[in-house]
PDB file of C-alpha atoms and ligand atoms in Angstrom:
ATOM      1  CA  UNK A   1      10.254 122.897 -45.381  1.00 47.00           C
ATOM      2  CA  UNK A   2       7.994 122.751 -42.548  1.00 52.00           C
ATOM      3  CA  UNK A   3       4.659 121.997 -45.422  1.00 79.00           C
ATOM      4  CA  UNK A   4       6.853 118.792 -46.095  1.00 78.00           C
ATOM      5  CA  UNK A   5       7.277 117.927 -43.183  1.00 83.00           C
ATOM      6  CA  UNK A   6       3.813 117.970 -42.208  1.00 86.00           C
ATOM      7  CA  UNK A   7       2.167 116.724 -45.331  1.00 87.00           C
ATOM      8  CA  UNK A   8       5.153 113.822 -44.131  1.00 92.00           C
ATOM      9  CA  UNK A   9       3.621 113.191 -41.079  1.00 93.00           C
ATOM     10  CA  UNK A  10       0.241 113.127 -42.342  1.00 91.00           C
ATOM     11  CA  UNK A  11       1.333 110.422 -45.072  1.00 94.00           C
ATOM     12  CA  UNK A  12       2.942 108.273 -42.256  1.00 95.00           C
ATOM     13  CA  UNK A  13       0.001 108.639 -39.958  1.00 95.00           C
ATOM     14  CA  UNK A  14      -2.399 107.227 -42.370  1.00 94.00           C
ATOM     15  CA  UNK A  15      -0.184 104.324 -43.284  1.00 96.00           C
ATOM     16  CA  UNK A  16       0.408 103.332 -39.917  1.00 95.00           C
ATOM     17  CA  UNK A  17      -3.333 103.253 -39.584  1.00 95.00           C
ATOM     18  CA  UNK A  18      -3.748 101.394 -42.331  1.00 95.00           C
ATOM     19  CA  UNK A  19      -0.902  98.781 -41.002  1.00 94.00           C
ATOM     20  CA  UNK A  20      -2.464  98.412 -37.721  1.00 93.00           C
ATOM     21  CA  UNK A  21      -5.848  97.871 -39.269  1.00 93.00           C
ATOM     22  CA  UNK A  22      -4.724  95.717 -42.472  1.00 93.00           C
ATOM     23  CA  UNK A  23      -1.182  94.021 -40.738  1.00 92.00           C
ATOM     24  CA  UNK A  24       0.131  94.824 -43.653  1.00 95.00           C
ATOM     25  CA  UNK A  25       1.542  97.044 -46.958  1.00 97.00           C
ATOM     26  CA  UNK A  26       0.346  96.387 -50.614  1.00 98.00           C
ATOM     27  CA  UNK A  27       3.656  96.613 -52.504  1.00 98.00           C
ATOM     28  CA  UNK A  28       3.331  96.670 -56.266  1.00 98.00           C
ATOM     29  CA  UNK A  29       5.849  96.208 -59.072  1.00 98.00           C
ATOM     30  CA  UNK A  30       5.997  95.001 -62.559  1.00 98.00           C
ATOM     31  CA  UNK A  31       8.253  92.245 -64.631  1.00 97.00           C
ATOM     32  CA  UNK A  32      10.224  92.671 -67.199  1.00 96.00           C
ATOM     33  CA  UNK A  33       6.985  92.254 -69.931  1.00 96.00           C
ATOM     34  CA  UNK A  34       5.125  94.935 -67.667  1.00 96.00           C
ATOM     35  CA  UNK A  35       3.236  92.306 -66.183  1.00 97.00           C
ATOM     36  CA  UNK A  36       1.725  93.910 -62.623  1.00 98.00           C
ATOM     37  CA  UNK A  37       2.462  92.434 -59.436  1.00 98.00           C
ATOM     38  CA  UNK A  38       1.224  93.106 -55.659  1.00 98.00           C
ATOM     39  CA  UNK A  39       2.708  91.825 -52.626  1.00 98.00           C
ATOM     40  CA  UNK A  40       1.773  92.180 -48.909  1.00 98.00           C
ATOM     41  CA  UNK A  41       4.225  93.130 -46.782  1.00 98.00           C
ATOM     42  CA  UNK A  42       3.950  93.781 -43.181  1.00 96.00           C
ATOM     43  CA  UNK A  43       7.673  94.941 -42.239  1.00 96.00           C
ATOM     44  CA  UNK A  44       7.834  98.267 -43.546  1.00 98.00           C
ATOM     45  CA  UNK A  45       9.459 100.711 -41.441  1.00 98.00           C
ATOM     46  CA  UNK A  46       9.018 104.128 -42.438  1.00 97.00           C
ATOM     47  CA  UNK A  47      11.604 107.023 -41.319  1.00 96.00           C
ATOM     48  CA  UNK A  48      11.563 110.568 -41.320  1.00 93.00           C
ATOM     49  CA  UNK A  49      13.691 111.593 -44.524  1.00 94.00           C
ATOM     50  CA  UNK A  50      10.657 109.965 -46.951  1.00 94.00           C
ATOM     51  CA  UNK A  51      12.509 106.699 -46.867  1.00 97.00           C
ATOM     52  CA  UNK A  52      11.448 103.260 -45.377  1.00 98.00           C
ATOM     53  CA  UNK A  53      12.828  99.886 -44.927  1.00 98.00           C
ATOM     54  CA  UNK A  54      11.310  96.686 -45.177  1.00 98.00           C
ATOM     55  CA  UNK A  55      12.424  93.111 -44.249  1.00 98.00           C
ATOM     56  CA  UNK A  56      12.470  90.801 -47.410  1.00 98.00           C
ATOM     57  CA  UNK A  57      12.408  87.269 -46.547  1.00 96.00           C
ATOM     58  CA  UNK A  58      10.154  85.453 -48.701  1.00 97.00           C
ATOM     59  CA  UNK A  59       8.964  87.667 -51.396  1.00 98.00           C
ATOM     60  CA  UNK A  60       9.652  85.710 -54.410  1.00 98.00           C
ATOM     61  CA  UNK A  61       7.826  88.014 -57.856  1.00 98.00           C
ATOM     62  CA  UNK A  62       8.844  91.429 -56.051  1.00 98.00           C
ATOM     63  CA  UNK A  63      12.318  90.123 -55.211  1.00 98.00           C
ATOM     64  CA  UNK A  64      12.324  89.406 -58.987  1.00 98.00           C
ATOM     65  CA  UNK A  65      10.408  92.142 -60.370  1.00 98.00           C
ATOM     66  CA  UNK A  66      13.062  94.808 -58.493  1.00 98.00           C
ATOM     67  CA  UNK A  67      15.792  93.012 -60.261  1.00 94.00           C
ATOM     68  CA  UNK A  68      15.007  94.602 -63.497  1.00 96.00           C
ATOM     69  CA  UNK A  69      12.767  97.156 -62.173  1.00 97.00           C
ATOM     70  CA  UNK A  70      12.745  98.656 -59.336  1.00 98.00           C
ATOM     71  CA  UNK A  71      10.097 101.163 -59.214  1.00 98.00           C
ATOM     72  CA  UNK A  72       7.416  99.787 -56.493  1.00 98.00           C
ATOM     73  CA  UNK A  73       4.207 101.669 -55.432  1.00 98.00           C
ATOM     74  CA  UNK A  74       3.355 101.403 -51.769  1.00 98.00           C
ATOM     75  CA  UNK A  75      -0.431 101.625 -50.673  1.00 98.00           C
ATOM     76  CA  UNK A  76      -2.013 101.231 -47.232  1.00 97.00           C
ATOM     77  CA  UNK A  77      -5.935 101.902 -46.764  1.00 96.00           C
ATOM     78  CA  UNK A  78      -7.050 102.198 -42.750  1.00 94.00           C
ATOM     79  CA  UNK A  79     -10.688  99.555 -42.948  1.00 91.00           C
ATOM     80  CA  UNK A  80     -10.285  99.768 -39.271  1.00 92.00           C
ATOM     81  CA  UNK A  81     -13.914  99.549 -37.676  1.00 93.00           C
ATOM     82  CA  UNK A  82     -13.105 102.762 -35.806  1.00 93.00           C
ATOM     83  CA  UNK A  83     -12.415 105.068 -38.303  1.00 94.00           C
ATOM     84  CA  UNK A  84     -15.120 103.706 -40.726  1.00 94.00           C
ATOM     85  CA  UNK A  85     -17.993 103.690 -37.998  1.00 95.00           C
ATOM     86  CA  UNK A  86     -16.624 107.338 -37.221  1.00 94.00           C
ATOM     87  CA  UNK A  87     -16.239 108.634 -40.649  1.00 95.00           C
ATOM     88  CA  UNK A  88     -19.851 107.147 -41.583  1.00 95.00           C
ATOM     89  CA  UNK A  89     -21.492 108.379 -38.438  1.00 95.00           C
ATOM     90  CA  UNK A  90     -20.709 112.161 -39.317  1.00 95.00           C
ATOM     91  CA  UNK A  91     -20.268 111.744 -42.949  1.00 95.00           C
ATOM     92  CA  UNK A  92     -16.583 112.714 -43.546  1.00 95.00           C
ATOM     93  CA  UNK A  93     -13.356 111.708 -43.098  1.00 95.00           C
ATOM     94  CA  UNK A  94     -11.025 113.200 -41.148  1.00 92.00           C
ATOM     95  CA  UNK A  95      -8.012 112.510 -42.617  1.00 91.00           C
ATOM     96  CA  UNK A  96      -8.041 110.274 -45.819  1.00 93.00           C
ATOM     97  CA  UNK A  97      -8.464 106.721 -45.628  1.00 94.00           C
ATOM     98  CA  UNK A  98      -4.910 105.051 -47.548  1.00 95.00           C
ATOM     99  CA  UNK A  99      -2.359 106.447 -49.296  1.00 96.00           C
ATOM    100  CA  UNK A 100      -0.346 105.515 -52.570  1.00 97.00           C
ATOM    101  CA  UNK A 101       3.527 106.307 -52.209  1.00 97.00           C
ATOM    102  CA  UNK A 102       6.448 106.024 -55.171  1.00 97.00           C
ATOM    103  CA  UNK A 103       9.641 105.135 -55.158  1.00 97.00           C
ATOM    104  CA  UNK A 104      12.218 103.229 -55.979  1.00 98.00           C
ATOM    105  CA  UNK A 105      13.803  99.561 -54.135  1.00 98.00           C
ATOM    106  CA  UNK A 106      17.813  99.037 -53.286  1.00 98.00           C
ATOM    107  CA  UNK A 107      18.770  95.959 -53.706  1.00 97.00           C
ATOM    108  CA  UNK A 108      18.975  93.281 -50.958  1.00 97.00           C
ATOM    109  CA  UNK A 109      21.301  93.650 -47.608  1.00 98.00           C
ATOM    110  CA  UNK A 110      21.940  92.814 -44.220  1.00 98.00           C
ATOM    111  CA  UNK A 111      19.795  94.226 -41.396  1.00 98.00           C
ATOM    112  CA  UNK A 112      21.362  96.465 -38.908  1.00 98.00           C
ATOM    113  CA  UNK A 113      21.354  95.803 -35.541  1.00 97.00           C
ATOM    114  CA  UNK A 114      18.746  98.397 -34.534  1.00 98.00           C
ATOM    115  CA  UNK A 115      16.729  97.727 -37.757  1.00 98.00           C
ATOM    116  CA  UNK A 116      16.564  93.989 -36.157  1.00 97.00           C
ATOM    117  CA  UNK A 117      15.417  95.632 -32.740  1.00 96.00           C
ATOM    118  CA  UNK A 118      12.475  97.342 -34.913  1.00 96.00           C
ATOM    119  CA  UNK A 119      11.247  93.942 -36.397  1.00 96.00           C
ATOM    120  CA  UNK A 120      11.263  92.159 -33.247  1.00 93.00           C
ATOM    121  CA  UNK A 121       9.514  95.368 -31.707  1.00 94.00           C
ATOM    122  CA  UNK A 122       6.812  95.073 -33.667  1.00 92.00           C
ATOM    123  CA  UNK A 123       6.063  90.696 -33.247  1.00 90.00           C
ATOM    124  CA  UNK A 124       7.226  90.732 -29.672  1.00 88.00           C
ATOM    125  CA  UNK A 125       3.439  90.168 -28.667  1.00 86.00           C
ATOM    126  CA  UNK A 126       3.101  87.298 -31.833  1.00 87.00           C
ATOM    127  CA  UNK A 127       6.486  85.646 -30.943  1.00 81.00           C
ATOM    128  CA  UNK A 128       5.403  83.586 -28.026  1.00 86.00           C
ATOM    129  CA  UNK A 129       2.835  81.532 -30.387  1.00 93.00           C
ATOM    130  CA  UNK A 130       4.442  78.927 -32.578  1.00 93.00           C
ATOM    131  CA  UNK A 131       3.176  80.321 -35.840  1.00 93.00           C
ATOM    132  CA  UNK A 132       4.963  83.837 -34.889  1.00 90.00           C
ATOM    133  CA  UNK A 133       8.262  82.384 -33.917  1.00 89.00           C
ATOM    134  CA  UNK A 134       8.034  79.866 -37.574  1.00 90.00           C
ATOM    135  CA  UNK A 135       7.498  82.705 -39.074  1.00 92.00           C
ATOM    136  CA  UNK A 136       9.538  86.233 -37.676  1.00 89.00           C
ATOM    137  CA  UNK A 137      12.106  84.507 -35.559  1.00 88.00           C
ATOM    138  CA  UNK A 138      14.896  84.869 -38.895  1.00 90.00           C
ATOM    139  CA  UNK A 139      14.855  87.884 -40.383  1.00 94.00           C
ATOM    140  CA  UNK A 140      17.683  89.120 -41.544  1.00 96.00           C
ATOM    141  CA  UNK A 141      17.944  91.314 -44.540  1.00 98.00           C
ATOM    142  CA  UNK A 142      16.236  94.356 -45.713  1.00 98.00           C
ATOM    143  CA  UNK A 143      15.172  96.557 -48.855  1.00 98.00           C
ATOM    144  CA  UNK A 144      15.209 100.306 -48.658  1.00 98.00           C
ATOM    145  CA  UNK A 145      12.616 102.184 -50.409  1.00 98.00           C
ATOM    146  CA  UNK A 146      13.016 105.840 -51.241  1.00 98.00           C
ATOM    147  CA  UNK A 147      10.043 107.864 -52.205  1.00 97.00           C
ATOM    148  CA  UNK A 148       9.386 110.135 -54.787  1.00 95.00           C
ATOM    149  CA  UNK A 149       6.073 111.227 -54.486  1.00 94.00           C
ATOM    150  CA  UNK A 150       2.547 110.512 -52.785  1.00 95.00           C
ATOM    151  CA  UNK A 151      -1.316 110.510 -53.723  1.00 94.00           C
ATOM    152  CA  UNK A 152      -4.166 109.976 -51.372  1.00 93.00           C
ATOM    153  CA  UNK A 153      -7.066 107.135 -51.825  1.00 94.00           C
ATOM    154  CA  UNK A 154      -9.947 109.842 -52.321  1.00 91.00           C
ATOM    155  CA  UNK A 155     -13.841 108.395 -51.674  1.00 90.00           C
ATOM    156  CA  UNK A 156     -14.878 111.846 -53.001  1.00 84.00           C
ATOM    157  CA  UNK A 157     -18.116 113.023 -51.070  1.00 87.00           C
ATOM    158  CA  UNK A 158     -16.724 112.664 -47.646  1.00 92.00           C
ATOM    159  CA  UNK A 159     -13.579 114.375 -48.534  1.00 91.00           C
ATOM    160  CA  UNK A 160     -14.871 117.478 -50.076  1.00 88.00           C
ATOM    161  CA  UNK A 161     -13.128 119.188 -46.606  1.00 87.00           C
ATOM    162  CA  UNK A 162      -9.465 117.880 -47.439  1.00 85.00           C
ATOM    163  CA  UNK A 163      -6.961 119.285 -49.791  1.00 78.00           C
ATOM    164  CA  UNK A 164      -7.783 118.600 -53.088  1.00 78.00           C
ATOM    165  CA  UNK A 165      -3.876 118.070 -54.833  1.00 76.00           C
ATOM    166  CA  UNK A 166      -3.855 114.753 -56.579  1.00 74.00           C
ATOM    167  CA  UNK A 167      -0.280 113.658 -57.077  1.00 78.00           C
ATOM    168  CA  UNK A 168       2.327 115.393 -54.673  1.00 81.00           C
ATOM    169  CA  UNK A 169       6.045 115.446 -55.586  1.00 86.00           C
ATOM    170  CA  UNK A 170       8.599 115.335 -53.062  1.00 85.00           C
ATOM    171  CA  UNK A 171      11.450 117.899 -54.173  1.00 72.00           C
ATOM    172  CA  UNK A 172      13.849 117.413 -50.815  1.00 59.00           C
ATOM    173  CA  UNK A 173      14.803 114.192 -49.830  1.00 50.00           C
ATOM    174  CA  UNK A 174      17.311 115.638 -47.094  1.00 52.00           C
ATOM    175  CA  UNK A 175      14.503 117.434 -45.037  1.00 43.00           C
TER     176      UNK A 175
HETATM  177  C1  FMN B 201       0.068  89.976 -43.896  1.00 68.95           C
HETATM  178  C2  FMN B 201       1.342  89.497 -44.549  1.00 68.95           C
HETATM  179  C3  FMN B 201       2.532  90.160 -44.278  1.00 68.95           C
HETATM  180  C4  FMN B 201       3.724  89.717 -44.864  1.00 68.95           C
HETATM  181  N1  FMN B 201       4.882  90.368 -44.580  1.00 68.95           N
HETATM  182  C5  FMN B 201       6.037  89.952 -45.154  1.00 68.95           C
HETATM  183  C6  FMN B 201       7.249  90.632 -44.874  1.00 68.95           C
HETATM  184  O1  FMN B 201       7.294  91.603 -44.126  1.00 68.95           O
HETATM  185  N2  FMN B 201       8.396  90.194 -45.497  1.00 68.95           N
HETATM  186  C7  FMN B 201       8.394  89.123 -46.354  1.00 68.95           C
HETATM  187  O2  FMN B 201       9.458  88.777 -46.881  1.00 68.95           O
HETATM  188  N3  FMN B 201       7.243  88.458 -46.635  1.00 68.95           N
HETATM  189  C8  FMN B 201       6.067  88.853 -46.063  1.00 68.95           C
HETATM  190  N4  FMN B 201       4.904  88.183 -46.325  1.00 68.95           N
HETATM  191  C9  FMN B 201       4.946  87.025 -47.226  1.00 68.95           C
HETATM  192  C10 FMN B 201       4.851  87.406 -48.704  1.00 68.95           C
HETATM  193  O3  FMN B 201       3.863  88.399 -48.921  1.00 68.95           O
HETATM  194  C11 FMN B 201       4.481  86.152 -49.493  1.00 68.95           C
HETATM  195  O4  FMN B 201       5.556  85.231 -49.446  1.00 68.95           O
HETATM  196  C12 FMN B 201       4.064  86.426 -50.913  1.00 68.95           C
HETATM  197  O5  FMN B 201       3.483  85.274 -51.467  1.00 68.95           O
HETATM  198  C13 FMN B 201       5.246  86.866 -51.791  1.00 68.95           C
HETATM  199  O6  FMN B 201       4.662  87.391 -52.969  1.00 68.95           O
HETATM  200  P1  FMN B 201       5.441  87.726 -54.285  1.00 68.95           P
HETATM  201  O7  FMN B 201       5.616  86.427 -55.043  1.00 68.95           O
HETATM  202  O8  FMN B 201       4.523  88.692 -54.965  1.00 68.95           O
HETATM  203  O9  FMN B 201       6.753  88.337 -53.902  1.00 68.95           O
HETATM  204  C14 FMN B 201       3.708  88.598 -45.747  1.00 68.95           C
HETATM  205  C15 FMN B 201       2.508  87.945 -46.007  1.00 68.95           C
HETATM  206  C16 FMN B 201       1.344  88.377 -45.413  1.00 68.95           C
HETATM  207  C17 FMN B 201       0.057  87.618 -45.711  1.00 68.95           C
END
């Protein structure tokens, strides 16, 4: 219980890296045909039962995509000047540099009222310029995403240190 917990915060420590450094989460789906799909999403809030939320406003393919399938892969990769300067400098990383998570998409609802509070959270220092009220001032419904299972970016020689699993399952969502 407490490994998955801990390999839990790990995983959300290098995506919110990743989303400070990036602004963003690569989401990626498929159509109907199998056709691959990969949207940028910045409003992914992640909590700490291996679920997230995210705030879908003007997707248009994923929206579609999750109709019919909703399986979605969820990547964020830190290229914060930081970490790579750091990383480079003593020729590891510490911690890996994105992550790949798996899950599946709910369908489309209303935002709660302290889901809203998150959003706004997060643009409050954007939403005094026109461009961040135009474009954050109306969100208003959400997407949950529950995961499945995780697998790190790996840039091989300067990870050597790390654990080595590729693909990790997650057995208990409840925990
Ligand atoms: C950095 C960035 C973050 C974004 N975040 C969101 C978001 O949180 N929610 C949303 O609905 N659209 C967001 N968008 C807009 C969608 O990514 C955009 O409308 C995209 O073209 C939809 O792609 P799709 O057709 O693959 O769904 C964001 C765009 C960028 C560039």
């Amino acid at each position: 219980m407490t490994d998955l917990y801990e390999q839990w915060r790990e995983i959300r420590d290098i995506l919110d890296r990743g989303r400070k450094a990036t602004g963003h989460f690569a989401i990626a789906s498929v159509d109907s045909d199998g056709v691959p799909n990969i949207t940028p999403v910045g409003t992914v809030f992640l909590r700490e039962d291996r679920t997230a939320f995210y705030f879908d406003q003007y997707t248009s393919a994923l929206a579609r995509n999750l109709d019919t399938n909703p399986r979605v892969c969820l990547m964020a990769v830190d290229r914060g000047t930081l970490f790579w300067f750091r990383s480079l400098l003593v020729g590891r990383f510490a911690a890996a540099p994105g992550v790949r998570l798996y899950g599946t998409a709910g369908t489309l609802r209303p935002a709660t009222d302290l889901e809203l509070a998150q959003v706004r959270r997060r643009v409050r220092p954007m939403r005094f310029l026109r461009g961040g009220r135009l474009l954050w001032s109306n969100f208003s419904h959400v997407r949950d995403i529950t995961f499945t299972s995780s697998r790190l970016v790996r840039y091989p020689m300067m990870m050597a240190h790390l654990p080595q699993t590729d693909s990790v399952p997650f057995h208990d969502p409840e925990v």
